[in-house]
Short mmCIF file of C-alpha atoms in Angstrom, two decimals:
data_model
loop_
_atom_site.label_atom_id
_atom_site.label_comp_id
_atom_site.label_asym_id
_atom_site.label_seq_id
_atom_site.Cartn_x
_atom_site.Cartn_y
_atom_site.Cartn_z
CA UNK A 544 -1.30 17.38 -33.45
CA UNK A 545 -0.22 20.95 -34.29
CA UNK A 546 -0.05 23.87 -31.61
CA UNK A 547 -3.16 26.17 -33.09
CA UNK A 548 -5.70 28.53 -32.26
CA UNK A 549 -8.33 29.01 -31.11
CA UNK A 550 -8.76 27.60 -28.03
CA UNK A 551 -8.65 24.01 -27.58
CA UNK A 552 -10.52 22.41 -25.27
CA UNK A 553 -8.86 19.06 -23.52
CA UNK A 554 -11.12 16.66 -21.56
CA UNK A 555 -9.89 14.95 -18.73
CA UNK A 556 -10.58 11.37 -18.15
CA UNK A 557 -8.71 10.19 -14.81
CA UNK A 558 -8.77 5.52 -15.26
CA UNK A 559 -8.05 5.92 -11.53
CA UNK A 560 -10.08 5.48 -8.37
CA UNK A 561 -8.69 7.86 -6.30
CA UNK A 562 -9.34 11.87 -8.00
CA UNK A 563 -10.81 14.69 -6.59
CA UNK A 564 -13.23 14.89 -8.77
CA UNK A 565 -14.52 11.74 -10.71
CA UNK A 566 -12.00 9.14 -9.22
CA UNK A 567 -13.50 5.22 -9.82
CA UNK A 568 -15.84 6.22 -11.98
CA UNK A 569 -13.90 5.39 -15.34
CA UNK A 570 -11.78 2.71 -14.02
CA UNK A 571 -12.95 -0.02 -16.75
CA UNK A 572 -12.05 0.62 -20.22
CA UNK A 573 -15.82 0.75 -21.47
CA UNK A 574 -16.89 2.70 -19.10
CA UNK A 575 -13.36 5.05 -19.95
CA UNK A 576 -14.09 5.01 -23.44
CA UNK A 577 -17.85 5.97 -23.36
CA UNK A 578 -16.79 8.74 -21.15
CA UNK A 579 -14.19 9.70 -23.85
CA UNK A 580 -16.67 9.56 -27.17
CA UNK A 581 -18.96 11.59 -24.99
CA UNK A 582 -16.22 14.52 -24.79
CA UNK A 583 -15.68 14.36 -27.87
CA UNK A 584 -19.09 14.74 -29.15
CA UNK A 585 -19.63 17.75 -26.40
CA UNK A 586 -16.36 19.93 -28.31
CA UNK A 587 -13.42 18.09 -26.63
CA UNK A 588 -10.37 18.32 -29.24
CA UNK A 589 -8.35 16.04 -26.93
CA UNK A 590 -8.58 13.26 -24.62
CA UNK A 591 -6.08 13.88 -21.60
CA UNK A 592 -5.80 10.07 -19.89
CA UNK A 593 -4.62 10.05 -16.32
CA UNK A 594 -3.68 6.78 -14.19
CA UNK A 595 -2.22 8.77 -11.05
CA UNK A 596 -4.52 11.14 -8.70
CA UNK A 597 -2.00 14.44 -8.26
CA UNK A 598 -4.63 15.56 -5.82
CA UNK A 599 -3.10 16.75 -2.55
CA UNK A 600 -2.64 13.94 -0.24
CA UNK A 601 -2.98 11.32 -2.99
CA UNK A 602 -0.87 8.08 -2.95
CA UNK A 603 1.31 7.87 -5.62
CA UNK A 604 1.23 4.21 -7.85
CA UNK A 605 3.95 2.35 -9.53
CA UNK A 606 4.39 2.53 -13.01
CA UNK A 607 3.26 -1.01 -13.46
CA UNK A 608 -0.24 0.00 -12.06
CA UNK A 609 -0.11 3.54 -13.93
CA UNK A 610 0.65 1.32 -17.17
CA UNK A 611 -2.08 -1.13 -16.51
CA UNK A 612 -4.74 1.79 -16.33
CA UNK A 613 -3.70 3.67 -18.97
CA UNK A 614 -2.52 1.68 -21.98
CA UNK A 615 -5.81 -0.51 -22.96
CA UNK A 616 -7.82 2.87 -22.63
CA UNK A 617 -5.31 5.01 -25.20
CA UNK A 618 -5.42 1.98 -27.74
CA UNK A 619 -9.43 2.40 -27.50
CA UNK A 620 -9.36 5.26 -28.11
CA UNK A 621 -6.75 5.80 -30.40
CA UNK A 622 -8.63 2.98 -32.77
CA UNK A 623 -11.66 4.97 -32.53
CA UNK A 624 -9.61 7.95 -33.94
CA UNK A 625 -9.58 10.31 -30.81
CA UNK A 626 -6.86 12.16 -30.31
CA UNK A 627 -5.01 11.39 -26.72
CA UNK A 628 -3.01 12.90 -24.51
CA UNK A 629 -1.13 10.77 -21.55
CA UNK A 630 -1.20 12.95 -18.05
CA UNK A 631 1.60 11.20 -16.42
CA UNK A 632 5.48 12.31 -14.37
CA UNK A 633 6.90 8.68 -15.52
CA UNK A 634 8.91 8.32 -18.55
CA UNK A 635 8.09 4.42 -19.31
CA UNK A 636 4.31 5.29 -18.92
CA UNK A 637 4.79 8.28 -21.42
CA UNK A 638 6.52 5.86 -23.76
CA UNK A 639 3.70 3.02 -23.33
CA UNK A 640 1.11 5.37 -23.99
CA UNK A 641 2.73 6.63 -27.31
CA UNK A 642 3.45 3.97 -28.37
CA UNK A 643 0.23 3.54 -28.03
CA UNK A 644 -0.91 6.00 -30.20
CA UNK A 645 -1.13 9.14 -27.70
CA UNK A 646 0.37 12.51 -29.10
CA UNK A 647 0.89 14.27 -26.43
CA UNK A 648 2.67 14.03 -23.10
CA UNK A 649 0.68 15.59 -20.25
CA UNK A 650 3.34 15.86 -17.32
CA UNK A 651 2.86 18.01 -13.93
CA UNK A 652 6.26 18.13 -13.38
CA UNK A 653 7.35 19.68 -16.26
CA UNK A 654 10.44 17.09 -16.17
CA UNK A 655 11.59 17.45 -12.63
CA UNK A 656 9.98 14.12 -11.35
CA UNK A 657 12.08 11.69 -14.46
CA UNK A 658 14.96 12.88 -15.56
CA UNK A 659 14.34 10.37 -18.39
CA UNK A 660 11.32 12.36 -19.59
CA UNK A 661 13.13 14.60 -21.96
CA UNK A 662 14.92 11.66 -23.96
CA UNK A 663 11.42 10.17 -24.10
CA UNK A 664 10.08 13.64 -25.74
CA UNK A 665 13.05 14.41 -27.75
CA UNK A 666 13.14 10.68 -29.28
CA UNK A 667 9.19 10.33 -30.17
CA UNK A 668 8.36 14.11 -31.05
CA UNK A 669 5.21 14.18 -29.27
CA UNK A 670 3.84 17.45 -28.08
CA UNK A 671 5.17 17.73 -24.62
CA UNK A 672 2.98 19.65 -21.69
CA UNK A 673 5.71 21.08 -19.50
CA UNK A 674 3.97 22.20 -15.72
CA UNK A 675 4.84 24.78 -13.49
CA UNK A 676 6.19 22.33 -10.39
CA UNK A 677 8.02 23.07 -7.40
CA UNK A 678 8.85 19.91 -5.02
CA UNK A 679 5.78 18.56 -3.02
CA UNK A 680 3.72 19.46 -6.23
CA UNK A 681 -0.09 20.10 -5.35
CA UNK A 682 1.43 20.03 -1.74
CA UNK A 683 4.53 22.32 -2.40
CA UNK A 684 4.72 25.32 0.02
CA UNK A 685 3.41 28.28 -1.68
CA UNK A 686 6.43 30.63 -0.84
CA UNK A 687 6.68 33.28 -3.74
CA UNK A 688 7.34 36.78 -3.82
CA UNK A 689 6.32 37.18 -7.17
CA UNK A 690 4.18 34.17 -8.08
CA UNK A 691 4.27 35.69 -11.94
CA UNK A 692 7.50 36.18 -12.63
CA UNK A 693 8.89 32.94 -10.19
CA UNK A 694 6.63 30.75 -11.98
CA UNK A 695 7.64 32.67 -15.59
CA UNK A 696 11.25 32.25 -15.00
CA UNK A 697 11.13 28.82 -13.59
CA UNK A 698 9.06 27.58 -16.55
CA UNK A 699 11.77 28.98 -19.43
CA UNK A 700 14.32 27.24 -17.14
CA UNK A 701 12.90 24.52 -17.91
CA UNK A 702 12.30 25.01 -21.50
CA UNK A 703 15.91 25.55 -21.64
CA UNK A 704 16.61 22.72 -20.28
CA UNK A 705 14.32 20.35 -22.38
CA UNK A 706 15.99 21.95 -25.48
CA UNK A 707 19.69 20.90 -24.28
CA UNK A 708 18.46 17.66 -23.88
CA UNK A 709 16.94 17.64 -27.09
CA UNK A 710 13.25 19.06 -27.26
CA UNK A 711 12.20 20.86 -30.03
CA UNK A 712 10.79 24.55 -29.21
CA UNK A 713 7.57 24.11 -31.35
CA UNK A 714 7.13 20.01 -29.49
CA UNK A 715 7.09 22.36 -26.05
CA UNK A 716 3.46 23.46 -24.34
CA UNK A 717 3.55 25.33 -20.85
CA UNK A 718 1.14 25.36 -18.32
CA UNK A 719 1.80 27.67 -14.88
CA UNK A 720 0.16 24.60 -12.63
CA UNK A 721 -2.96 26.26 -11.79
CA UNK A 722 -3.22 24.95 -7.95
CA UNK A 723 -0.05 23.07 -7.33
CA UNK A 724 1.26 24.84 -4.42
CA UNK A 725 0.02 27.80 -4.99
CA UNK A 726 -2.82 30.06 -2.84
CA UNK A 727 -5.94 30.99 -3.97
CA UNK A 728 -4.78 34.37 -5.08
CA UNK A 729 -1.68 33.12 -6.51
CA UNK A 730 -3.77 31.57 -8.73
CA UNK A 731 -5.61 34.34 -9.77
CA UNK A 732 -2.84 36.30 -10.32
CA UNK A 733 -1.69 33.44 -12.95
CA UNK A 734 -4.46 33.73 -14.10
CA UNK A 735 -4.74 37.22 -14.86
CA UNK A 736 -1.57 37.65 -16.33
CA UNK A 737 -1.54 34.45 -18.58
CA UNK A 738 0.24 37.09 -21.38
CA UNK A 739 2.89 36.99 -19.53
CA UNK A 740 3.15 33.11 -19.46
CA UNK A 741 2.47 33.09 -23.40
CA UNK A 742 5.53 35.68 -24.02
CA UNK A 743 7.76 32.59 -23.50
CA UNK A 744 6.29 31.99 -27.16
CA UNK A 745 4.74 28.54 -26.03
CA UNK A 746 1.15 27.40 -26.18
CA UNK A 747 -0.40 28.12 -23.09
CA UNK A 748 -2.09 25.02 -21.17
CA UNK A 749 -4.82 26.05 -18.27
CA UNK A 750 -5.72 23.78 -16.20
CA UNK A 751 -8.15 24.86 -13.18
CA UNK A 752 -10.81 23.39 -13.36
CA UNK A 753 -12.92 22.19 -10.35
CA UNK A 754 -10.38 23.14 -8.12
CA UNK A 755 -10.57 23.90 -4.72
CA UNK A 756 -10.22 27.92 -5.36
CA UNK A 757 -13.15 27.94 -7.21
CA UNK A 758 -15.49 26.16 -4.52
CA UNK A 759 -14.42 29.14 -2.15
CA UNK A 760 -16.78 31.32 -4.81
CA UNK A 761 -19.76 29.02 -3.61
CA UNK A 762 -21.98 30.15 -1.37
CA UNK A 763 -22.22 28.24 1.77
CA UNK A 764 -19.42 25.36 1.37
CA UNK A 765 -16.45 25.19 3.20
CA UNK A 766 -13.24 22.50 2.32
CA UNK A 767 -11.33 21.16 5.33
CA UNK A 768 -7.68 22.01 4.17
CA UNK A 769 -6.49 19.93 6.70
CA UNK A 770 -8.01 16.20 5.41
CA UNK A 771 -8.52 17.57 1.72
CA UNK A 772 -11.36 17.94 -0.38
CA UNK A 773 -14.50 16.47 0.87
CA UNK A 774 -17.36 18.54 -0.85
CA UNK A 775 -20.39 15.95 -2.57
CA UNK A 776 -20.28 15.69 -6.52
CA UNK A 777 -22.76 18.16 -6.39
CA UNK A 778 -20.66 20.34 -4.91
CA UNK A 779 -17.94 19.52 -7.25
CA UNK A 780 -20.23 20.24 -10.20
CA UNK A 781 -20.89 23.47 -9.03
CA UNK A 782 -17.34 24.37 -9.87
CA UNK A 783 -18.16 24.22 -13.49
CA UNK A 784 -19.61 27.21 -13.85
CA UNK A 785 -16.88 29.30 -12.94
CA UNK A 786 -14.45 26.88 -14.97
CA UNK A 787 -16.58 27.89 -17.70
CA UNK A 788 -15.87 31.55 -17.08
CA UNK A 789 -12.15 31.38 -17.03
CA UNK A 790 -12.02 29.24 -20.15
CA UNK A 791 -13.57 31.95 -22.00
CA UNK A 792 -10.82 34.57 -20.66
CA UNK A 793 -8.34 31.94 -20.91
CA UNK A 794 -9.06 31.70 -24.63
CA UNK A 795 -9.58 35.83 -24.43
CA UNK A 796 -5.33 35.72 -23.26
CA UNK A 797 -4.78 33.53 -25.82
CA UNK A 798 -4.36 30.08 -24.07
CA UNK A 799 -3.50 27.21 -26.74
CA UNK A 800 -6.13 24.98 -24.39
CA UNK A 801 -8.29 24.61 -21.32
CA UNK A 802 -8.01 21.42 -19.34
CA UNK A 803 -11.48 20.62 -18.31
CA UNK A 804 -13.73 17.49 -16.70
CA UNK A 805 -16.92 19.47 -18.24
CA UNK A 806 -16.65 19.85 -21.74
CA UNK A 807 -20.02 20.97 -22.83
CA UNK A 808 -19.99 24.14 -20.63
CA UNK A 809 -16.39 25.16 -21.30
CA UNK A 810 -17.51 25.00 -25.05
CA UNK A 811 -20.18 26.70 -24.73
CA UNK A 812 -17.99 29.79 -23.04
CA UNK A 813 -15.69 29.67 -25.70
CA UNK A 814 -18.56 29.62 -28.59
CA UNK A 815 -19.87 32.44 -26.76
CA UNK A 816 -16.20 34.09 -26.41
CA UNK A 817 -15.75 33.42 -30.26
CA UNK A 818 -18.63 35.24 -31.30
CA UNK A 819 -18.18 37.91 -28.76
CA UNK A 820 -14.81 38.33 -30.74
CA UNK A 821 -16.17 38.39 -34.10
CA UNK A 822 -19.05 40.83 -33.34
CA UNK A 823 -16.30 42.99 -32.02
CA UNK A 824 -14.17 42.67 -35.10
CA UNK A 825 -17.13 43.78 -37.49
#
């Protein structure tokens, strides 16, 4: 799998039964793999496999229960010639899932979690996702100044990092971790300047849908920060609309991909954004 425009789109599919959004609803590989032919056929480019909730206030797993979620559902799909990602901070997992046939490693914490991640990267060649993280991840403090420029600089520290150890530039994808620590308006200041995250001359990796900033939009529901996000699924599905929206100005900035659990309106957006480009053009 190549970096390339336009816009990707990357469907999520969390094997877990514990996310924010969809948790225990794909934990059995059939039910997984249905899910992830369904993306597919709605515009998905890539499946994006998670076995971990990063939710705030989720329990973190061992990597023998990560493994066990993940690794039957990436040789599925991988057999039925879908194109996988593995969303995952563990360096074994990474490995079992490309060796598995996944191409690309999904991690949150950009490297900071494993320090083994990098020689896992450098050694298979994989496209690596590297994540804006600070400690605590989607519960880190969101102390910035300048939530732009921290969050640019902190990100090519990282990429410098990866390369010592061994990372090619062109394997290397960064994503400024829409909602990991970060307010409401910090992310939609990331949002609005995702230029500035593509001058590191990376492919650009959004991720916000569904989240919790975007239910503020909705008229008339309220999340209790203090116990996490307890809104309905219809709630939750309400939040596609607007993750719709910024997929279309993602692609508009130039984002490599959009992270997304509803493919079909996300590609929609970005039809609508590619024609809106070409009409321009003419």
């Amino acid at each position: 799998m190549k970096v390339q425009q336009p816009t990707q789109i990357m469907g999520i599919l969390n094997v877990t039964p514990d996310s924010f959004s969809d948790g225990g609803r794909y934990t059995t590989v059939d039910a997984a793999v249905t899910h992830a032919v369904a993306m597919i056929e709605q515009g998905a480019s890539i499946v994006d496999v998670g076995g971990e909730s990063t939710r705030p206030g989720a329990a973190a797993v061992d990597a023998k229960t990560e493994r066990k979620r993940i690794v039957p559902v990436v040789r599925e799909l991988v057999a039925r010639g879908i194109p996988v990602s593995i969303d995952t901070r563990r360096a074994r997992v990474a490995l079992a899932a490309v060796e598995a046939g996944a191409q690309l490693i999904n991690d949150v914490s950009g490297g900071l979690s494993d320090p083994e991640m990098a020689r896992v990267v450098a050694e298979t060649g994989v496209l690596y996702a590297v994540m804006h993280w600070r400690e605590g991840g989607a519960d880190a403090t969101p102390d910035y100044r300048n939530v732009v420029s921290e969050v640019r600089r902190e990100l090519k520290d990282r990429i410098a990092h990866l390369i010592v150890e061994g990372v090619k530039p062109e394997q290397i994808i960064v994503d400024p971790g829409i909602g990991f620590g970060k307010t409401p308006e910090q992310n939609w200041q990331l949002l609005g300047h995702l230029p500035q995250i593509a001058s590191l001359g990376h492919g650009v990796l959004v991720g916000a849908s569904r989240k919790r900033f975007l239910g503020a939009l909705l008229p008339d529901i309220h999340a209790d920060a203090a116990v996490g996000d307890t809104r309905t699924d219809t709630d939750i599905s309400q939040r596609d609309a607007p993750t719709a929206v910024i997929s279309a100005l993602a692609a508009r900035s130039g984002a490599w991909a959009v992270r997304v659990h509803d493919v079909a309106s996300s590609r929609l957006a970005l039809d609508v954004a590619e024609h809106w480009r070409i009409g321009a053009a003419t």
